[in-house]
Amino acid sequence: MKADPEAQRRLLELQAIDTSLAQLGHRRRNLPELAELDRLARELSALEDERIRVQVSVDDIDRDIARLERDIEQVRVRADKDRTRLDAGTGPAKELEALQHELATLGRRQSELEDAELELMEQREQVQATLDAVAQRLEKARTERSDAEQRRDAALGELDHDRDERDGARAPLVDTIPADLLALYEKIRESTGVGAALLRSGRCEGCRLELSGSERSRVKAAAADEVVRCDECRRILVRTAESGL
Ligand SMILES: [Zn+2]
């Protein structure tokens, strides 16, 4: 392939832009904020599960407390009724004695139920404290997520800006390179990321290998408009004053 030496040298400029674009792409995919957001998403999901689990415990205890309160109320109503009948003092003595006996039983029952309720209320306080702690951790993680999202968006904005800048420089440069040379460059770049390399002081900057004596003679003998490629890495070797030929 033949190409104007100037056009060949412009491949190096194009390569610099493409390398920079590839680096920007790599940075975009590997933003630390993305890993942080992944971690926070897992943390938030675990905390949300925990919150639901603890809330279920609170609800269970509340249900038990409500049931105990209904039982206590029933006992109270029954005792009030018994007491009214007892105070009226009517009826056979045996019946009054039975009422007294029942009142004593109801009193014991009420105090048992009240003890159980108290215990449940203490349990509820503990579980509520756990729930509050989980809610706080959730809030903290949500704040962290929103911070990380802002930082990610700012970083992406900067990367977009840098990419647009390079795209802007790339387009007019591409227009100055012959189509067949550009196609060869793109084909090589597709597989290795680098399509054209400077030959500097007898060394290919693509694969970093020194040209052998015979290869050097071949490159040196090639006409300036001949497109030469590295024997080792097959990249387009661009010759400049620095090539050391
Ligand atoms: Zn090479």
PDB file of C-alpha atoms and ligand atoms in Angstrom:
ATOM      1  CA  MET A   1       0.000   0.000   0.000  1.00  0.00           C
ATOM      2  CA  LYS A   2       1.135   3.497  -0.816  1.00  0.00           C
ATOM      3  CA  ALA A   3       0.212   6.641   1.129  1.00  0.00           C
ATOM      4  CA  ASP A   4       1.468  10.176   1.416  1.00  0.00           C
ATOM      5  CA  PRO A   5       4.130  10.229   4.225  1.00  0.00           C
ATOM      6  CA  GLU A   6       2.317  13.183   5.791  1.00  0.00           C
ATOM      7  CA  ALA A   7      -0.885  11.151   5.945  1.00  0.00           C
ATOM      8  CA  GLN A   8       1.079   8.275   7.515  1.00  0.00           C
ATOM      9  CA  ARG A   9       2.428  10.637  10.174  1.00  0.00           C
ATOM     10  CA  ARG A  10      -1.076  11.897  10.888  1.00  0.00           C
ATOM     11  CA  LEU A  11      -1.933   8.318  11.817  1.00  0.00           C
ATOM     12  CA  LEU A  12       0.193   8.878  14.933  1.00  0.00           C
ATOM     13  CA  GLU A  13      -1.953  11.862  15.910  1.00  0.00           C
ATOM     14  CA  LEU A  14      -5.053   9.792  15.271  1.00  0.00           C
ATOM     15  CA  GLN A  15      -3.591   6.960  17.321  1.00  0.00           C
ATOM     16  CA  ALA A  16      -2.937   9.343  20.222  1.00  0.00           C
ATOM     17  CA  ILE A  17      -6.574  10.468  20.144  1.00  0.00           C
ATOM     18  CA  ASP A  18      -7.834   6.887  19.888  1.00  0.00           C
ATOM     19  CA  THR A  19      -5.613   5.757  22.767  1.00  0.00           C
ATOM     20  CA  SER A  20      -6.950   8.629  24.832  1.00  0.00           C
ATOM     21  CA  LEU A  21     -10.544   7.719  23.884  1.00  0.00           C
ATOM     22  CA  ALA A  22      -9.894   4.109  24.885  1.00  0.00           C
ATOM     23  CA  GLN A  23      -8.520   5.297  28.237  1.00  0.00           C
ATOM     24  CA  LEU A  24     -11.588   7.456  28.777  1.00  0.00           C
ATOM     25  CA  GLY A  25     -13.780   4.452  27.999  1.00  0.00           C
ATOM     26  CA  HIS A  26     -11.825   2.342  30.455  1.00  0.00           C
ATOM     27  CA  ARG A  27     -12.160   5.001  33.145  1.00  0.00           C
ATOM     28  CA  ARG A  28     -15.883   5.255  32.461  1.00  0.00           C
ATOM     29  CA  ARG A  29     -16.350   1.515  32.948  1.00  0.00           C
ATOM     30  CA  ASN A  30     -14.155   1.444  36.053  1.00  0.00           C
ATOM     31  CA  LEU A  31     -15.299   4.527  37.941  1.00  0.00           C
ATOM     32  CA  PRO A  32     -14.818   3.849  41.663  1.00  0.00           C
ATOM     33  CA  GLU A  33     -18.298   5.328  42.164  1.00  0.00           C
ATOM     34  CA  LEU A  34     -19.787   2.440  40.177  1.00  0.00           C
ATOM     35  CA  ALA A  35     -18.269  -0.135  42.545  1.00  0.00           C
ATOM     36  CA  GLU A  36     -19.374   1.990  45.490  1.00  0.00           C
ATOM     37  CA  LEU A  37     -22.926   2.167  44.137  1.00  0.00           C
ATOM     38  CA  ASP A  38     -22.979  -1.619  43.637  1.00  0.00           C
ATOM     39  CA  ARG A  39     -21.887  -2.099  47.229  1.00  0.00           C
ATOM     40  CA  LEU A  40     -24.474   0.409  48.478  1.00  0.00           C
ATOM     41  CA  ALA A  41     -27.228  -1.255  46.462  1.00  0.00           C
ATOM     42  CA  ARG A  42     -26.410  -4.584  48.135  1.00  0.00           C
ATOM     43  CA  GLU A  43     -26.232  -2.919  51.548  1.00  0.00           C
ATOM     44  CA  LEU A  44     -29.541  -1.123  51.043  1.00  0.00           C
ATOM     45  CA  SER A  45     -31.251  -4.287  49.912  1.00  0.00           C
ATOM     46  CA  ALA A  46     -29.971  -6.188  52.975  1.00  0.00           C
ATOM     47  CA  LEU A  47     -31.023  -3.342  55.282  1.00  0.00           C
ATOM     48  CA  GLU A  48     -34.454  -3.168  53.662  1.00  0.00           C
ATOM     49  CA  ASP A  49     -34.873  -6.916  54.269  1.00  0.00           C
ATOM     50  CA  GLU A  50     -33.789  -6.435  57.865  1.00  0.00           C
ATOM     51  CA  ARG A  51     -36.179  -3.524  58.330  1.00  0.00           C
ATOM     52  CA  ILE A  52     -39.089  -5.642  57.085  1.00  0.00           C
ATOM     53  CA  ARG A  53     -38.073  -8.544  59.313  1.00  0.00           C
ATOM     54  CA  VAL A  54     -37.838  -6.339  62.441  1.00  0.00           C
ATOM     55  CA  GLN A  55     -41.078  -4.551  61.560  1.00  0.00           C
ATOM     56  CA  VAL A  56     -42.808  -7.953  61.442  1.00  0.00           C
ATOM     57  CA  SER A  57     -41.510  -8.612  64.987  1.00  0.00           C
ATOM     58  CA  VAL A  58     -42.885  -5.258  66.162  1.00  0.00           C
ATOM     59  CA  ASP A  59     -46.248  -6.019  64.541  1.00  0.00           C
ATOM     60  CA  ASP A  60     -46.335  -9.482  66.144  1.00  0.00           C
ATOM     61  CA  ILE A  61     -45.673  -8.007  69.579  1.00  0.00           C
ATOM     62  CA  ASP A  62     -48.291  -5.291  69.041  1.00  0.00           C
ATOM     63  CA  ARG A  63     -50.815  -7.952  68.108  1.00  0.00           C
ATOM     64  CA  ASP A  64     -49.963  -9.935  71.258  1.00  0.00           C
ATOM     65  CA  ILE A  65     -50.254  -6.796  73.399  1.00  0.00           C
ATOM     66  CA  ALA A  66     -53.652  -5.966  71.882  1.00  0.00           C
ATOM     67  CA  ARG A  67     -54.854  -9.520  72.567  1.00  0.00           C
ATOM     68  CA  LEU A  68     -53.647  -9.312  76.184  1.00  0.00           C
ATOM     69  CA  GLU A  69     -55.403  -5.959  76.598  1.00  0.00           C
ATOM     70  CA  ARG A  70     -58.650  -7.473  75.372  1.00  0.00           C
ATOM     71  CA  ASP A  71     -58.209 -10.343  77.835  1.00  0.00           C
ATOM     72  CA  ILE A  72     -57.470  -7.902  80.686  1.00  0.00           C
ATOM     73  CA  GLU A  73     -60.551  -5.868  79.780  1.00  0.00           C
ATOM     74  CA  GLN A  74     -62.715  -8.999  79.791  1.00  0.00           C
ATOM     75  CA  VAL A  75     -61.402  -9.959  83.219  1.00  0.00           C
ATOM     76  CA  ARG A  76     -62.019  -6.416  84.471  1.00  0.00           C
ATOM     77  CA  VAL A  77     -65.612  -6.349  83.193  1.00  0.00           C
ATOM     78  CA  ARG A  78     -66.281  -9.745  84.724  1.00  0.00           C
ATOM     79  CA  ALA A  79     -64.775  -8.672  88.085  1.00  0.00           C
ATOM     80  CA  ASP A  80     -66.810  -5.432  88.066  1.00  0.00           C
ATOM     81  CA  LYS A  81     -69.966  -7.424  87.494  1.00  0.00           C
ATOM     82  CA  ASP A  82     -69.074  -9.832  90.298  1.00  0.00           C
ATOM     83  CA  ARG A  83     -68.270  -6.956  92.634  1.00  0.00           C
ATOM     84  CA  THR A  84     -71.596  -5.233  91.893  1.00  0.00           C
ATOM     85  CA  ARG A  85     -73.480  -8.427  92.653  1.00  0.00           C
ATOM     86  CA  LEU A  86     -71.440  -8.955  95.798  1.00  0.00           C
ATOM     87  CA  ASP A  87     -72.040  -5.359  96.964  1.00  0.00           C
ATOM     88  CA  ALA A  88     -75.762  -5.790  96.415  1.00  0.00           C
ATOM     89  CA  GLY A  89     -75.444  -8.611  98.932  1.00  0.00           C
ATOM     90  CA  THR A  90     -78.542 -10.423  97.669  1.00  0.00           C
ATOM     91  CA  GLY A  91     -78.676 -14.129  96.972  1.00  0.00           C
ATOM     92  CA  PRO A  92     -77.731 -17.191  98.969  1.00  0.00           C
ATOM     93  CA  ALA A  93     -74.535 -17.145 101.062  1.00  0.00           C
ATOM     94  CA  LYS A  94     -73.129 -19.990  98.993  1.00  0.00           C
ATOM     95  CA  GLU A  95     -73.458 -17.915  95.865  1.00  0.00           C
ATOM     96  CA  LEU A  96     -71.764 -14.918  97.509  1.00  0.00           C
ATOM     97  CA  GLU A  97     -68.919 -17.160  98.592  1.00  0.00           C
ATOM     98  CA  ALA A  98     -68.551 -18.431  95.020  1.00  0.00           C
ATOM     99  CA  LEU A  99     -68.438 -14.808  93.799  1.00  0.00           C
ATOM    100  CA  GLN A 100     -65.684 -13.985  96.274  1.00  0.00           C
ATOM    101  CA  HIS A 101     -63.764 -17.023  95.162  1.00  0.00           C
ATOM    102  CA  GLU A 102     -64.156 -16.030  91.526  1.00  0.00           C
ATOM    103  CA  LEU A 103     -63.073 -12.461  92.274  1.00  0.00           C
ATOM    104  CA  ALA A 104     -59.873 -13.764  93.831  1.00  0.00           C
ATOM    105  CA  THR A 105     -59.220 -15.936  90.788  1.00  0.00           C
ATOM    106  CA  LEU A 106     -59.952 -13.027  88.444  1.00  0.00           C
ATOM    107  CA  GLY A 107     -57.581 -10.811  90.436  1.00  0.00           C
ATOM    108  CA  ARG A 108     -54.775 -13.331  90.048  1.00  0.00           C
ATOM    109  CA  ARG A 109     -55.592 -13.735  86.372  1.00  0.00           C
ATOM    110  CA  GLN A 110     -55.516  -9.988  85.838  1.00  0.00           C
ATOM    111  CA  SER A 111     -52.160  -9.586  87.502  1.00  0.00           C
ATOM    112  CA  GLU A 112     -50.726 -12.478  85.439  1.00  0.00           C
ATOM    113  CA  LEU A 113     -52.001 -10.879  82.252  1.00  0.00           C
ATOM    114  CA  GLU A 114     -50.628  -7.489  83.262  1.00  0.00           C
ATOM    115  CA  ASP A 115     -47.207  -9.015  84.005  1.00  0.00           C
ATOM    116  CA  ALA A 116     -47.208 -10.672  80.596  1.00  0.00           C
ATOM    117  CA  GLU A 117     -48.171  -7.359  78.972  1.00  0.00           C
ATOM    118  CA  LEU A 118     -45.391  -5.537  80.780  1.00  0.00           C
ATOM    119  CA  GLU A 119     -42.881  -8.114  79.583  1.00  0.00           C
ATOM    120  CA  LEU A 120     -44.132  -7.729  76.020  1.00  0.00           C
ATOM    121  CA  MET A 121     -43.872  -3.951  76.262  1.00  0.00           C
ATOM    122  CA  GLU A 122     -40.248  -4.252  77.348  1.00  0.00           C
ATOM    123  CA  GLN A 123     -39.622  -6.603  74.418  1.00  0.00           C
ATOM    124  CA  ARG A 124     -41.335  -4.128  72.128  1.00  0.00           C
ATOM    125  CA  GLU A 125     -39.068  -1.333  73.305  1.00  0.00           C
ATOM    126  CA  GLN A 126     -35.992  -3.410  72.488  1.00  0.00           C
ATOM    127  CA  VAL A 127     -37.293  -4.404  69.063  1.00  0.00           C
ATOM    128  CA  GLN A 128     -38.323  -0.814  68.382  1.00  0.00           C
ATOM    129  CA  ALA A 129     -34.769   0.294  69.241  1.00  0.00           C
ATOM    130  CA  THR A 130     -33.440  -2.250  66.712  1.00  0.00           C
ATOM    131  CA  LEU A 131     -35.931  -0.952  64.150  1.00  0.00           C
ATOM    132  CA  ASP A 132     -34.836   2.636  64.773  1.00  0.00           C
ATOM    133  CA  ALA A 133     -31.181   1.627  64.366  1.00  0.00           C
ATOM    134  CA  VAL A 134     -31.944  -0.108  61.059  1.00  0.00           C
ATOM    135  CA  ALA A 135     -33.878   2.959  59.894  1.00  0.00           C
ATOM    136  CA  GLN A 136     -30.887   5.148  60.746  1.00  0.00           C
ATOM    137  CA  ARG A 137     -28.515   2.867  58.866  1.00  0.00           C
ATOM    138  CA  LEU A 138     -30.898   2.910  55.902  1.00  0.00           C
ATOM    139  CA  GLU A 139     -30.963   6.683  55.930  1.00  0.00           C
ATOM    140  CA  LYS A 140     -27.172   6.852  56.130  1.00  0.00           C
ATOM    141  CA  ALA A 141     -26.778   4.390  53.236  1.00  0.00           C
ATOM    142  CA  ARG A 142     -29.340   6.353  51.173  1.00  0.00           C
ATOM    143  CA  THR A 143     -27.415   9.564  51.789  1.00  0.00           C
ATOM    144  CA  GLU A 144     -24.195   7.816  50.793  1.00  0.00           C
ATOM    145  CA  ARG A 145     -25.888   6.531  47.655  1.00  0.00           C
ATOM    146  CA  SER A 146     -27.106   9.955  46.704  1.00  0.00           C
ATOM    147  CA  ASP A 147     -23.601  11.396  47.296  1.00  0.00           C
ATOM    148  CA  ALA A 148     -22.030   8.640  45.190  1.00  0.00           C
ATOM    149  CA  GLU A 149     -24.587   9.222  42.425  1.00  0.00           C
ATOM    150  CA  GLN A 150     -23.707  12.899  42.356  1.00  0.00           C
ATOM    151  CA  ARG A 151     -19.993  12.129  42.223  1.00  0.00           C
ATOM    152  CA  ARG A 152     -20.578   9.528  39.500  1.00  0.00           C
ATOM    153  CA  ASP A 153     -22.620  11.984  37.431  1.00  0.00           C
ATOM    154  CA  ALA A 154     -19.960  14.660  37.834  1.00  0.00           C
ATOM    155  CA  ALA A 155     -17.237  12.213  36.769  1.00  0.00           C
ATOM    156  CA  LEU A 156     -19.327  11.052  33.796  1.00  0.00           C
ATOM    157  CA  GLY A 157     -19.923  14.667  32.826  1.00  0.00           C
ATOM    158  CA  GLU A 158     -16.191  15.307  32.795  1.00  0.00           C
ATOM    159  CA  LEU A 159     -15.538  12.129  30.809  1.00  0.00           C
ATOM    160  CA  ASP A 160     -18.266  13.101  28.324  1.00  0.00           C
ATOM    161  CA  HIS A 161     -16.689  16.505  27.933  1.00  0.00           C
ATOM    162  CA  ASP A 162     -13.217  15.022  27.345  1.00  0.00           C
ATOM    163  CA  ARG A 163     -14.614  12.475  24.894  1.00  0.00           C
ATOM    164  CA  ASP A 164     -16.504  15.157  22.946  1.00  0.00           C
ATOM    165  CA  GLU A 165     -13.340  17.216  22.785  1.00  0.00           C
ATOM    166  CA  ARG A 166     -11.370  14.301  21.329  1.00  0.00           C
ATOM    167  CA  ASP A 167     -14.192  13.334  18.978  1.00  0.00           C
ATOM    168  CA  GLY A 168     -14.164  16.935  17.811  1.00  0.00           C
ATOM    169  CA  ALA A 169     -10.457  16.739  17.020  1.00  0.00           C
ATOM    170  CA  ARG A 170     -10.726  13.264  15.504  1.00  0.00           C
ATOM    171  CA  ALA A 171     -13.326  13.963  12.826  1.00  0.00           C
ATOM    172  CA  PRO A 172     -11.367  16.568  10.820  1.00  0.00           C
ATOM    173  CA  LEU A 173      -8.170  14.530  11.197  1.00  0.00           C
ATOM    174  CA  VAL A 174      -9.819  11.407   9.804  1.00  0.00           C
ATOM    175  CA  ASP A 175     -10.910  13.453   6.763  1.00  0.00           C
ATOM    176  CA  THR A 176      -7.253  14.063   5.871  1.00  0.00           C
ATOM    177  CA  ILE A 177      -6.299  10.363   5.827  1.00  0.00           C
ATOM    178  CA  PRO A 178      -6.833   8.291   2.644  1.00  0.00           C
ATOM    179  CA  ALA A 179      -9.645   5.769   2.989  1.00  0.00           C
ATOM    180  CA  ASP A 180      -7.541   2.647   2.325  1.00  0.00           C
ATOM    181  CA  LEU A 181      -4.882   3.665   4.870  1.00  0.00           C
ATOM    182  CA  LEU A 182      -7.574   4.499   7.416  1.00  0.00           C
ATOM    183  CA  ALA A 183      -9.293   1.168   6.809  1.00  0.00           C
ATOM    184  CA  LEU A 184      -6.018  -0.714   7.392  1.00  0.00           C
ATOM    185  CA  TYR A 185      -5.350   1.316  10.554  1.00  0.00           C
ATOM    186  CA  GLU A 186      -8.862   0.615  11.886  1.00  0.00           C
ATOM    187  CA  LYS A 187      -8.616  -3.069  11.092  1.00  0.00           C
ATOM    188  CA  ILE A 188      -5.367  -3.451  13.058  1.00  0.00           C
ATOM    189  CA  ARG A 189      -6.593  -1.198  15.872  1.00  0.00           C
ATOM    190  CA  GLU A 190      -9.757  -3.256  16.235  1.00  0.00           C
ATOM    191  CA  SER A 191      -7.796  -6.313  17.301  1.00  0.00           C
ATOM    192  CA  THR A 192      -4.973  -4.759  19.331  1.00  0.00           C
ATOM    193  CA  GLY A 193      -6.092  -1.237  20.249  1.00  0.00           C
ATOM    194  CA  VAL A 194      -3.101   0.214  18.403  1.00  0.00           C
ATOM    195  CA  GLY A 195      -3.136   0.492  14.621  1.00  0.00           C
ATOM    196  CA  ALA A 196      -0.074   2.654  13.986  1.00  0.00           C
ATOM    197  CA  ALA A 197       3.192   2.952  15.864  1.00  0.00           C
ATOM    198  CA  LEU A 198       6.167   5.234  15.599  1.00  0.00           C
ATOM    199  CA  LEU A 199       9.451   3.688  14.618  1.00  0.00           C
ATOM    200  CA  ARG A 200      11.727   5.346  17.167  1.00  0.00           C
ATOM    201  CA  SER A 201      15.478   4.722  17.182  1.00  0.00           C
ATOM    202  CA  GLY A 202      15.049   1.417  15.388  1.00  0.00           C
ATOM    203  CA  ARG A 203      12.365   0.185  17.775  1.00  0.00           C
ATOM    204  CA  CYS A 204       8.679  -0.370  17.055  1.00  0.00           C
ATOM    205  CA  GLU A 205       6.719   1.545  19.687  1.00  0.00           C
ATOM    206  CA  GLY A 206       3.775  -0.786  19.157  1.00  0.00           C
ATOM    207  CA  CYS A 207       5.426  -3.967  20.387  1.00  0.00           C
ATOM    208  CA  ARG A 208       8.548  -2.321  21.874  1.00  0.00           C
ATOM    209  CA  LEU A 209      10.812  -4.668  19.914  1.00  0.00           C
ATOM    210  CA  GLU A 210      13.923  -3.596  18.119  1.00  0.00           C
ATOM    211  CA  LEU A 211      13.866  -4.230  14.398  1.00  0.00           C
ATOM    212  CA  SER A 212      16.281  -6.893  13.216  1.00  0.00           C
ATOM    213  CA  GLY A 213      19.103  -5.838  10.915  1.00  0.00           C
ATOM    214  CA  SER A 214      17.384  -7.172   7.806  1.00  0.00           C
ATOM    215  CA  GLU A 215      14.049  -5.647   8.717  1.00  0.00           C
ATOM    216  CA  ARG A 216      15.740  -2.343   9.294  1.00  0.00           C
ATOM    217  CA  SER A 217      17.342  -2.502   5.867  1.00  0.00           C
ATOM    218  CA  ARG A 218      13.970  -3.358   4.333  1.00  0.00           C
ATOM    219  CA  VAL A 219      12.254  -0.401   6.025  1.00  0.00           C
ATOM    220  CA  LYS A 220      15.122   1.907   5.160  1.00  0.00           C
ATOM    221  CA  ALA A 221      14.984   0.865   1.517  1.00  0.00           C
ATOM    222  CA  ALA A 222      11.217   1.295   1.300  1.00  0.00           C
ATOM    223  CA  ALA A 223      10.032   4.427  -0.499  1.00  0.00           C
ATOM    224  CA  ALA A 224       8.706   7.190   1.763  1.00  0.00           C
ATOM    225  CA  ASP A 225       5.168   6.681   0.479  1.00  0.00           C
ATOM    226  CA  GLU A 226       5.307   2.913   1.049  1.00  0.00           C
ATOM    227  CA  VAL A 227       3.213   1.841   4.021  1.00  0.00           C
ATOM    228  CA  VAL A 228       5.462  -0.461   6.048  1.00  0.00           C
ATOM    229  CA  ARG A 229       4.367  -2.759   8.840  1.00  0.00           C
ATOM    230  CA  CYS A 230       6.215  -4.199  11.801  1.00  0.00           C
ATOM    231  CA  ASP A 231       7.286  -7.823  11.207  1.00  0.00           C
ATOM    232  CA  GLU A 232       6.538  -8.651  14.831  1.00  0.00           C
ATOM    233  CA  CYS A 233       3.205  -6.993  15.600  1.00  0.00           C
ATOM    234  CA  ARG A 234       2.015  -6.185  12.058  1.00  0.00           C
ATOM    235  CA  ARG A 235       1.190  -2.601  13.056  1.00  0.00           C
ATOM    236  CA  ILE A 236       1.723   0.236  10.608  1.00  0.00           C
ATOM    237  CA  LEU A 237       5.221   1.534  11.258  1.00  0.00           C
ATOM    238  CA  VAL A 238       5.397   5.279  10.850  1.00  0.00           C
ATOM    239  CA  ARG A 239       8.751   6.706   9.953  1.00  0.00           C
ATOM    240  CA  THR A 240       9.843  10.121  11.157  1.00  0.00           C
ATOM    241  CA  ALA A 241      13.159  11.904  11.757  1.00  0.00           C
ATOM    242  CA  GLU A 242      13.292  10.016  15.064  1.00  0.00           C
ATOM    243  CA  SER A 243      13.240   6.602  13.418  1.00  0.00           C
ATOM    244  CA  GLY A 244      17.014   6.189  13.460  1.00  0.00           C
ATOM    245  CA  LEU A 245      17.247   4.685  10.013  1.00  0.00           C
TER     246      LEU A 245
HETATM  247 ZN    ZN B   1       5.826  -3.959  16.403  1.00  0.00          ZN
END
